[in-house]
Amino acid sequence: MFRTAALITFLTCVVPSEAQHQPGYCVFYEECGRNPSVGGSLLPPTVPCLDYSRARAISGEHYKKLKQVCPILDRGENNTYACCSIKQLTSLDLSLGLSKAVLVRCPSCAENFAHLHCINTCSPDQSQTVKVTKVLNVTSQGVTREAVVAYQAFLSTTFADGAFQSCKNVRIPATGGFAIATMCGRYGAKLCNPQRWYDFQGDSSNGLAPLDIDFRLIKEGQTEGLPAGVIPYSGRALRCNETTPSGGQLCSCQDCQESCPKMPPPALPPGPFLLFGMDGFLVISIILFCLLMFAFLLYLIVSCLVRSFSKKRDERRGKGKGTDQNRNDVTQQVIDPSEVTCAERNSMAAQAFLSKEFCHWGTLMATYPLTVLLLSAVVVAVFTAGLKSIELTTDPVELWSAPDSRARQEKDFHDTHFDPFFRTNQLILTAPGRKGHIYDSLLFGVQNFSGIVSKDLILELLKLQTEIQNIEFWSEDLNRTASLKDVCFAPLNPSNPSLVDCAVNSLPQYFQNSMDNINAKVNMTELGVTKEVDWRDHLIYCLNSPLSFQDITDLRMSCMADYGAPVFSFLAVGGYTDDDYTNAEALIMTFSLNNYARDHPKYRVAMQWETEFLKIVQAYQKNPATNFTFAYMAERSLEDEINRTTAEDIPIFMISYAVIFVYISVALGEYSSWKRILVDSKFLVGLGGILVVGCSVLASMGFYSWIGIPSSLVILQVVPFLVLAVGADNIFIFVLEYQRDVRRPQEKREQQIGRILGNVAPSMLLCSLSESVCFFLGALSTMPAVKTFALYAALAVLMDFILQMTAFVALLSLDTRRQDNNRCELLCCVSVSTERPHKANEGFLLPLMRKYYAPVLLHGYTRIIVMVVFIFMFCGSLFLMFNVTVGLDQELAMPQGSYMLDYFQYLYKYFEVGVPVYFVTKKGFNFTTVEGMNAVCSSVGCDQFSLTQKIQYATNHPELSYIAIPANSWVDDFIDWLNPGSRCCRLYAFGPNAGKFCPASEPPLVCSSKCMKIPTDGVLRPKVEEFNRFLPDFLGNRPDLQCPKGGLGAYDKAVVRDESGEIIATRFMAYHVPLTNSQEFTAALLRTRELAHNITMGMRKIPGTSPDFEVFPYTVTNVFYEQYLTIVPEGLFNIGLCLLPTFVVCCLLLGLDLRSGLLNLTTIIMITVDTVGVMTLWGIHYNAVALINLVTAVGISVEFVSHMTRSFALSTKPTRVERAMEATANMGSAVFAGVAMTNLPGILVLAFAKAQLIQIFFFRLNLVITLLGMAHGLVFLPVLLSYFGPGVNKAVLLQLQQEKAKAKQELELRNSMRQMYDNMSYENNEIKQDWDSKAPTEAPRPAQEAEAQERIDRF
């Protein structure tokens, strides 16, 4: 009896009715109740009753409902038959409404989707296309009937393929993804095909289908395996590029590739510059080298011929002058006053005036040293007092982006209207070496799970996430305990968020951060196979369908995060290929915080939370039980690490300055005797020079602090170094000149110091004034960091010169007094008995350079070699300069060993999508008109070249546009939200809220009215009044299953309206491809700006658009990378401005000596070009930091070059070669000791700094600048002057000639008087004694003559 009952039950449940498949018959009709085999469905799983009967003729309300839901079956009111009741039509309408909310953008797709389900449910020939496979007894309202819970639906592949093709490209504007991805289950958009698409629709476990439908796709003409009488449905599926019978327009290009116009291929980026098939810059450099070498050789040949001709001419005239290369023995010439040019007179007058004035000034300063030191200290103290209000800029935006720059203005506009981009706190976790496993899934087949995608690691990640979410701390700003909810980004509940509302994106969010959900498992039967499904099945599904509210397993869990939004796969896992998510190499966890202005109280709360976040993460990383290897960052990390490394490298800078100080102190000493070593050392003078540099820097910083110009860490690091290089050079020149001089008879110490200062101060003025004016002009830069550096450096150099002319002169006077009294330097009360030698102390460097270096350098062959080598270096560097890499990768700002370096490495390796890019519209465009909406949207009826459509075109070529995911569009979703085919926009039918917006969560009876009517042409566009009325409701509507198009979270902050309701700003979010270096970020910025400009020009053509309306792209990184779009012309402008004063000041202070100015300028240009060339070879990128150093290079080059040029110009040696030798020996030794040897020890110490920025841009670049400056100043420039230097100043020669003539006349007069007295033959002794008494008065004459001669020679 028991077996019989079981058999009957089995036959009742499984065996279908033996209904025949013939036209005009139904296999089920009317609703029987809920499907008992489906639980946890998102919609009521109402199933039809098994009823093999004829199709019913319908009329009245039944007919109207059929015509509304399934117009494809309408044959007229008196001639329409159907196999569905009004209740079934209502349920079908509800079910189709959910799909239409997503597919309505493409009318033909939505109609094809409804077409098949109408055929299956209501076709009068239902029995021919449907075969019932499973029935169950269902009891409803006390009546038990047989209900259909599974059936087979037969359709042709032609129809199935056509319907699928019409829908596969329909997009979801809010995410930029494809709608098909949410309707194909585990396969996603990429692997979806017609069979898989229909399988998902017929799977009751998806939470939407009320029963199981086994779709059988039959090829045309195939009859094998078909039940007798079954005819696969082969209706015509509409193509996406054709209109629908109900009047719907063809789908837009974004949803239908067939609708896209033929677009010309985008222009490729310009290729390399070529000449004759070779690198154009290389060809130009080779040609330039050949031209320069030809010109130089021509000069040598011509000079040789001229010398030969001059020699023969002189021999014929019998003058027999001895000459060598370039020899013009001018001292044997008789200079007529008429031969002296005005420029030569001006030059001599300028030098005489400066020497005289500085001589008087130096004597005055040396006479009253204590008073001068006191007044100098007072002035410095007044300036330095401004440091009490100093502002130190650490915000990278303030440092590198000018307030009036385009990117900065765009950032300010975006942050003002939409709030700043949220703060990101992120972990990227891996588990290297951990073995994966193979999982044979019931639903998804064999799947490979990597080692990190394992249950224990997911639980460990959840534990860490929970610990971070529960961070609490005391906030002084809030005066209470603060937590994540106080500062978190909560898109769906921004006004009063709870902890659950905070946006945390991670893999555990697919399980709603529930340990129970992760541990959940259930047995499931599929196709007769029963297996256990667990977290892996759910995860596979969610990674491929993150927008699903319920998976297709019997677990029936949602994929949405606990805060209500989807977690896209690229935000949960990384390091996968071809959407093989379960084989990912990394897990990603991101905490998003609101970004506040720096003066907002909650800004400090957010910073505190991030500090606690870092503490937890760092403690977790140090925990030996941790199973992850990971990298992490907080929004504050970049700034923190930069500040930390600066603080850590301060000792390195201090050591560098200490090394320089020790060198200066040792090198300035005379060391004539071991007994006088403590007397002749210059420890205090070196210390005084360092203090002068320090005081000048402090005075500069204090002054600018007084007037409100902020400082920066770059200034603290670079300006002292620069001023020390400049100041040390002047100190060496002054002190060495004093040591090489001998005090004249009857000359006081103060007068000697004044005389020495008169000799060297014009040269010091030349360099200091050139550098100061150079830096002041550099302040015209638009880059804030470069501008403030130039201002601080200019004033510091000027103050350094002033203090050297005052305080240092006074200090040297005091030290000289001590030295004259033979007192020890540090023990002033102790004196030594050994007297100071009364002769010039040349040291060891001057004789070495005079005897060996200068003669070898200026030998005939050596000079030719030097010219060839340096011309080759210049041309080669010119080629390399055009190949220098522009940019600064952000990881270079981090110190070695920083955790941020690991984070950048992980970011570039594992992230599969780039940063968001917003296309922002400004005020001036009318979105409420039909033309305005069509110019923006991308759905049916929109312009083919609308805003969002142009962005879509750009994504077709991501390698050129750098855009990977098209923009979301609030206009498209707003139009879809208004569509009466969905349940989104309805109105209350009665009650106190009658006529007001009714959310989709309310039952249909309460909200029976639609916001808008179905348009006759199928293109829905609200009127202006409707647009303004319903837009706030759309923006405040929370998306859910019933209405996924709600705008809250996605768009509530994307549309900004003023008080009158006019839209004054909107934004459309797309995504860049992964960007890994500054060159890609810069190129992406340029391309998006080009795209935005194209969009702007198109939208300005819409009637009513303001002529100043603009669309611009905004990415949070734009403010940092915009500078690289203009940094090349900006650098040329700044360096050009710096070079200008070096030429002008040199010409003016040398009395309009244009040739000296040009040679000076040429050498400095060569140093700069060679520096950029070496930057290319050494991997130093060109950026704002490099530009600061290049501006510094111009200043330091002035020190190497200008002293030498002036010394040569004022020399009176007979030939250029001899004058070059004299300048090289006398001034070159001082420059070598004062600039090169001062800089090099300090620079070498910087090699030990931790910060990569300091190692590259301060150690490497400054080393290159110093070595090239030394090479050009001490090797190339003397040779250049020996060939092309100016001739000797005839005004000086005339003065020398006149001095000699005068001295000769005086000597002849004395001799004639002496002879006259001798001839008188006086015998009187008294007379002889009188003559003897006169002799001493005559004795000083030769000394006076020698003094005059020495003064002339020195001048």
Short mmCIF file of N, CA, C and O in Angstrom, two decimals, residues 787-820:
data_model
loop_
_atom_site.label_atom_id
_atom_site.label_comp_id
_atom_site.label_asym_id
_atom_site.label_seq_id
_atom_site.Cartn_x
_atom_site.Cartn_y
_atom_site.Cartn_z
N LYS A 787 58.37 79.67 -7.43
CA LYS A 787 58.23 81.10 -7.18
C LYS A 787 58.74 81.47 -5.79
O LYS A 787 59.54 82.40 -5.63
N THR A 788 58.30 80.75 -4.76
CA THR A 788 58.74 81.06 -3.40
C THR A 788 60.22 80.79 -3.23
O THR A 788 60.93 81.55 -2.56
N PHE A 789 60.72 79.71 -3.85
CA PHE A 789 62.15 79.45 -3.78
C PHE A 789 62.94 80.61 -4.38
O PHE A 789 63.94 81.06 -3.80
N ALA A 790 62.51 81.10 -5.55
CA ALA A 790 63.23 82.19 -6.20
C ALA A 790 63.22 83.45 -5.34
O ALA A 790 64.24 84.14 -5.22
N LEU A 791 62.08 83.75 -4.73
CA LEU A 791 62.00 84.94 -3.87
C LEU A 791 62.92 84.80 -2.66
O LEU A 791 63.69 85.73 -2.34
N TYR A 792 62.86 83.68 -1.99
CA TYR A 792 63.69 83.47 -0.81
C TYR A 792 65.17 83.47 -1.19
O TYR A 792 66.00 84.05 -0.48
N ALA A 793 65.52 82.82 -2.29
CA ALA A 793 66.92 82.74 -2.71
C ALA A 793 67.44 84.11 -3.11
O ALA A 793 68.58 84.48 -2.78
N ALA A 794 66.62 84.90 -3.84
CA ALA A 794 67.08 86.21 -4.29
C ALA A 794 67.41 87.11 -3.11
O ALA A 794 68.48 87.75 -3.07
N LEU A 795 66.51 87.18 -2.14
CA LEU A 795 66.77 88.04 -0.99
C LEU A 795 67.91 87.50 -0.14
O LEU A 795 68.71 88.27 0.41
N ALA A 796 68.01 86.16 -0.03
CA ALA A 796 69.09 85.58 0.78
C ALA A 796 70.45 85.88 0.15
O ALA A 796 71.41 86.23 0.87
N VAL A 797 70.57 85.79 -1.17
CA VAL A 797 71.83 86.11 -1.84
C VAL A 797 72.16 87.59 -1.66
O VAL A 797 73.32 87.96 -1.40
N LEU A 798 71.16 88.44 -1.78
CA LEU A 798 71.38 89.88 -1.61
C LEU A 798 71.79 90.19 -0.18
O LEU A 798 72.73 90.97 0.05
N MET A 799 71.10 89.59 0.79
CA MET A 799 71.46 89.80 2.19
C MET A 799 72.85 89.25 2.49
O MET A 799 73.61 89.85 3.28
N ASP A 800 73.20 88.15 1.87
CA ASP A 800 74.53 87.58 2.08
C ASP A 800 75.61 88.54 1.60
O ASP A 800 76.62 88.75 2.28
N PHE A 801 75.40 89.16 0.45
CA PHE A 801 76.37 90.13 -0.06
C PHE A 801 76.46 91.34 0.87
O PHE A 801 77.56 91.82 1.19
N ILE A 802 75.32 91.83 1.32
CA ILE A 802 75.32 93.00 2.22
C ILE A 802 76.04 92.68 3.52
O ILE A 802 76.87 93.47 4.01
N LEU A 803 75.76 91.51 4.08
CA LEU A 803 76.42 91.13 5.33
C LEU A 803 77.90 90.88 5.12
O LEU A 803 78.72 91.12 6.02
N GLN A 804 78.27 90.38 3.96
CA GLN A 804 79.70 90.21 3.68
C GLN A 804 80.40 91.55 3.58
O GLN A 804 81.56 91.70 4.00
N MET A 805 79.72 92.53 3.02
CA MET A 805 80.31 93.86 2.89
C MET A 805 80.34 94.62 4.22
O MET A 805 81.00 95.66 4.32
N THR A 806 79.64 94.12 5.19
CA THR A 806 79.59 94.82 6.48
C THR A 806 80.14 93.93 7.59
O THR A 806 81.28 94.11 8.03
N ALA A 807 79.35 92.95 7.99
CA ALA A 807 79.71 92.15 9.15
C ALA A 807 80.98 91.34 8.90
O ALA A 807 81.84 91.24 9.79
N PHE A 808 81.11 90.74 7.71
CA PHE A 808 82.28 89.90 7.49
C PHE A 808 83.55 90.75 7.38
O PHE A 808 84.62 90.34 7.83
N VAL A 809 83.45 91.93 6.78
CA VAL A 809 84.61 92.82 6.73
C VAL A 809 85.03 93.20 8.14
O VAL A 809 86.22 93.21 8.49
N ALA A 810 84.02 93.51 8.99
CA ALA A 810 84.32 93.85 10.38
C ALA A 810 84.95 92.66 11.10
O ALA A 810 85.91 92.82 11.88
N LEU A 811 84.42 91.47 10.85
CA LEU A 811 84.97 90.28 11.49
C LEU A 811 86.40 90.02 11.04
O LEU A 811 87.27 89.68 11.86
N LEU A 812 86.67 90.19 9.77
CA LEU A 812 88.03 90.01 9.26
C LEU A 812 88.97 91.04 9.87
O LEU A 812 90.14 90.74 10.17
N SER A 813 88.47 92.26 10.08
CA SER A 813 89.29 93.29 10.70
C SER A 813 89.69 92.90 12.12
O SER A 813 90.85 93.03 12.53
N LEU A 814 88.73 92.37 12.88
CA LEU A 814 89.02 91.92 14.24
C LEU A 814 90.00 90.76 14.22
O LEU A 814 90.94 90.69 15.04
N ASP A 815 89.77 89.81 13.29
CA ASP A 815 90.67 88.65 13.22
C ASP A 815 92.07 89.07 12.80
O ASP A 815 93.07 88.52 13.29
N THR A 816 92.17 90.03 11.91
CA THR A 816 93.49 90.51 11.49
C THR A 816 94.21 91.20 12.65
O THR A 816 95.43 91.04 12.83
N ARG A 817 93.49 91.98 13.45
CA ARG A 817 94.07 92.62 14.63
C ARG A 817 94.62 91.55 15.57
O ARG A 817 95.72 91.69 16.12
N ARG A 818 93.85 90.49 15.78
CA ARG A 818 94.31 89.40 16.63
C ARG A 818 95.56 88.76 16.06
O ARG A 818 96.53 88.48 16.77
N GLN A 819 95.52 88.52 14.74
CA GLN A 819 96.66 87.87 14.10
C GLN A 819 97.90 88.76 14.15
O GLN A 819 99.02 88.27 14.36
N ASP A 820 97.72 90.06 13.99
CA ASP A 820 98.86 90.98 14.07
C ASP A 820 99.47 91.00 15.47
O ASP A 820 100.67 91.23 15.63
#
